[in-house]
Amino acid sequence: MARHIYSCPLRWSDMDAFGHVNNVVFLRYLEEARIDFMFRLAPGDGSPSFSGGSVVARHEIDYVRPLVHRHAPVTVESWVTKIGAASLTIAYEIKDPDQVYVRASTVVVPYNLAEERPRRISAEEKLFLQKYLAEEPAAA
């Protein structure tokens, strides 16, 4: 099983009054990694996979440790834990080599923007997603 690795820079504006990354900002980090995974790494060469749009149906986040500002980026690892007919679940860890800051998951629904309704996952998309399919790790 492969994991998608995204190097996410920390921005000064990500900090809150307590000097650590604000809880809401972690959603942006997850979004950046998810977009990088689904669109930049999706099948290429003119493939329509993942290009029609998607919506987030659910987020679940466990904040493990505070993350304070520094110049080095943080790593966001992503993988797929479930592929349904019309939704998928992506799991994440926001981490450094020696510690995890956040564990999270997102349920994503492919969406047909022109018809304004959810759509099924295509065979090509499913094939791509299966390369990243694994169970979620046990909580530490």
XYZ file of N, CA and C in Angstrom, residues 36-105:
210
model
N -3.800 17.799 -3.608
C -2.570 17.332 -4.241
C -2.688 15.854 -4.604
N -3.249 15.065 -3.720
C -3.422 13.622 -3.945
C -4.423 13.351 -5.065
N -5.605 13.927 -4.976
C -6.677 13.568 -5.902
C -6.535 14.189 -7.279
N -5.947 15.368 -7.372
C -5.907 16.042 -8.659
C -4.541 16.023 -9.320
N -3.486 16.271 -8.580
C -2.159 16.258 -9.189
C -1.692 14.842 -9.479
N -2.032 13.901 -8.612
C -1.585 12.527 -8.795
C -2.627 11.648 -9.468
N -3.791 12.192 -9.769
C -4.824 11.405 -10.435
C -4.359 11.010 -11.834
N -4.975 9.982 -12.421
C -4.573 9.577 -13.767
C -4.532 10.772 -14.714
N -3.487 10.862 -15.489
C -3.261 12.023 -16.344
C -3.584 11.776 -17.796
N -2.886 12.464 -18.644
C -3.037 12.333 -20.090
C -4.464 12.581 -20.562
N -5.079 13.644 -20.051
C -6.419 13.998 -20.499
C -7.533 13.244 -19.806
N -7.215 12.444 -18.819
C -8.244 11.703 -18.109
C -9.161 12.655 -17.352
N -10.468 12.408 -17.373
C -11.392 13.255 -16.624
C -11.485 12.881 -15.136
N -10.742 11.879 -14.710
C -10.844 11.414 -13.327
C -10.611 12.534 -12.332
N -11.508 12.609 -11.375
C -11.466 13.564 -10.271
C -11.581 15.016 -10.706
N -11.738 15.289 -11.995
C -11.775 16.674 -12.438
C -13.175 17.271 -12.391
N -14.191 16.448 -12.208
C -15.561 16.939 -12.225
C -16.015 17.572 -10.933
N -15.215 17.462 -9.899
C -15.561 18.058 -8.620
C -15.800 17.004 -7.557
N -15.736 17.437 -6.324
C -16.026 16.578 -5.183
C -16.441 17.458 -4.020
N -17.140 16.866 -3.082
C -17.546 17.580 -1.878
C -17.123 16.770 -0.659
N -16.867 17.486 0.417
C -16.527 16.839 1.680
C -17.828 16.577 2.419
N -18.053 15.320 2.796
C -19.254 14.949 3.531
C -18.995 14.880 5.041
N -17.731 14.642 5.417
C -17.424 14.492 6.844
C -15.936 14.653 7.079
N -15.592 15.296 8.192
C -14.218 15.353 8.696
C -14.217 14.794 10.106
N -13.175 14.093 10.448
C -12.956 13.648 11.823
C -11.493 13.906 12.148
N -11.227 14.630 13.232
C -9.857 15.028 13.560
C -9.550 14.748 15.019
N -8.411 14.112 15.250
C -7.873 13.939 16.595
C -6.602 14.771 16.676
N -6.594 15.726 17.590
C -5.428 16.577 17.803
C -4.553 15.890 18.844
N -3.384 15.430 18.420
C -2.511 14.636 19.285
C -1.528 15.499 20.062
N -0.902 16.454 19.387
C 0.079 17.356 20.019
C -0.017 18.729 19.381
N 0.350 19.772 20.128
C 0.397 21.096 19.515
C 1.557 21.205 18.521
N 1.351 21.975 17.494
C 2.382 22.234 16.487
C 2.681 23.724 16.526
N 3.931 24.075 16.805
C 4.322 25.476 16.877
C 5.020 25.879 15.576
N 5.036 27.183 15.330
C 5.618 27.675 14.092
C 7.107 27.372 14.024
N 7.538 26.989 12.842
C 8.962 26.835 12.520
C 9.088 26.970 11.023
N 10.301 27.045 10.514
C 10.507 27.227 9.086
C 10.401 25.926 8.300
N 10.638 24.799 8.942
C 10.556 23.507 8.258
C 9.094 23.116 8.040
N 8.784 22.540 6.878
C 7.408 22.100 6.629
C 7.059 20.880 7.483
N 5.794 20.609 7.577
C 5.300 19.411 8.239
C 4.871 18.435 7.138
N 4.927 17.146 7.405
C 4.538 16.136 6.428
C 3.095 15.715 6.659
N 2.334 15.649 5.578
C 0.974 15.118 5.641
C 0.971 13.831 4.821
N 0.771 12.703 5.495
C 0.649 11.415 4.806
C -0.828 11.113 4.646
N -1.208 10.664 3.442
C -2.609 10.360 3.140
C -2.706 8.981 2.515
N -3.810 8.301 2.808
C -4.095 7.017 2.190
C -5.603 6.803 2.232
N -6.081 5.833 1.505
C -7.507 5.554 1.404
C -7.850 4.390 2.332
N -8.920 4.556 3.124
C -9.340 3.480 4.022
C -10.641 2.828 3.587
N -11.380 3.492 2.678
C -12.640 2.913 2.217
C -12.965 3.462 0.841
N -13.400 2.574 -0.045
C -13.880 2.975 -1.368
C -15.286 2.408 -1.512
N -16.266 3.289 -1.591
C -17.649 2.872 -1.798
C -18.055 3.127 -3.233
N -19.320 2.943 -3.521
C -19.816 3.176 -4.876
C -19.789 4.662 -5.233
N -20.066 5.526 -4.231
C -20.149 6.957 -4.507
C -19.471 7.792 -3.424
N -18.529 7.196 -2.717
C -17.758 7.961 -1.725
C -16.469 7.213 -1.418
N -15.528 7.948 -0.843
C -14.283 7.347 -0.403
C -13.867 8.022 0.890
N -13.088 7.311 1.690
C -12.583 7.874 2.932
C -11.067 7.948 2.843
N -10.545 9.131 3.116
C -9.107 9.360 3.122
C -8.675 9.558 4.567
N -7.632 8.852 4.981
C -7.051 9.020 6.313
C -5.763 9.821 6.174
N -5.397 10.513 7.256
C -4.205 11.357 7.239
C -3.472 11.269 8.568
N -2.184 11.548 8.491
C -1.386 11.882 9.660
C -0.576 13.115 9.306
N -0.654 14.113 10.159
C 0.195 15.299 10.028
C 1.302 15.091 11.032
N 2.559 15.043 10.531
C 3.623 14.547 11.381
C 5.005 15.035 11.001
N 5.925 14.766 11.881
C 7.357 14.820 11.657
C 7.846 13.383 11.775
N 9.106 13.109 11.462
C 9.575 11.727 11.570
C 9.410 11.108 12.963
N 9.471 11.930 13.997
C 9.448 11.373 15.353
C 8.151 11.617 16.126
N 7.171 12.327 15.543
C 5.925 12.551 16.274
C 4.768 12.883 15.346
N 3.567 12.544 15.805
C 2.334 12.824 15.078
C 1.622 13.973 15.788
N 1.149 14.957 15.014
C 0.411 16.083 15.565
C -1.098 15.883 15.438
N -1.519 15.320 14.302
C -2.940 15.147 14.017
C -3.155 13.831 13.292
N -4.246 13.139 13.651
C -4.766 12.012 12.873
C -6.167 12.415 12.444
N -6.498 12.173 11.188
C -7.786 12.646 10.688
C -8.296 11.750 9.572
N -9.554 11.937 9.250
C -10.133 11.268 8.082
C -11.188 12.173 7.472
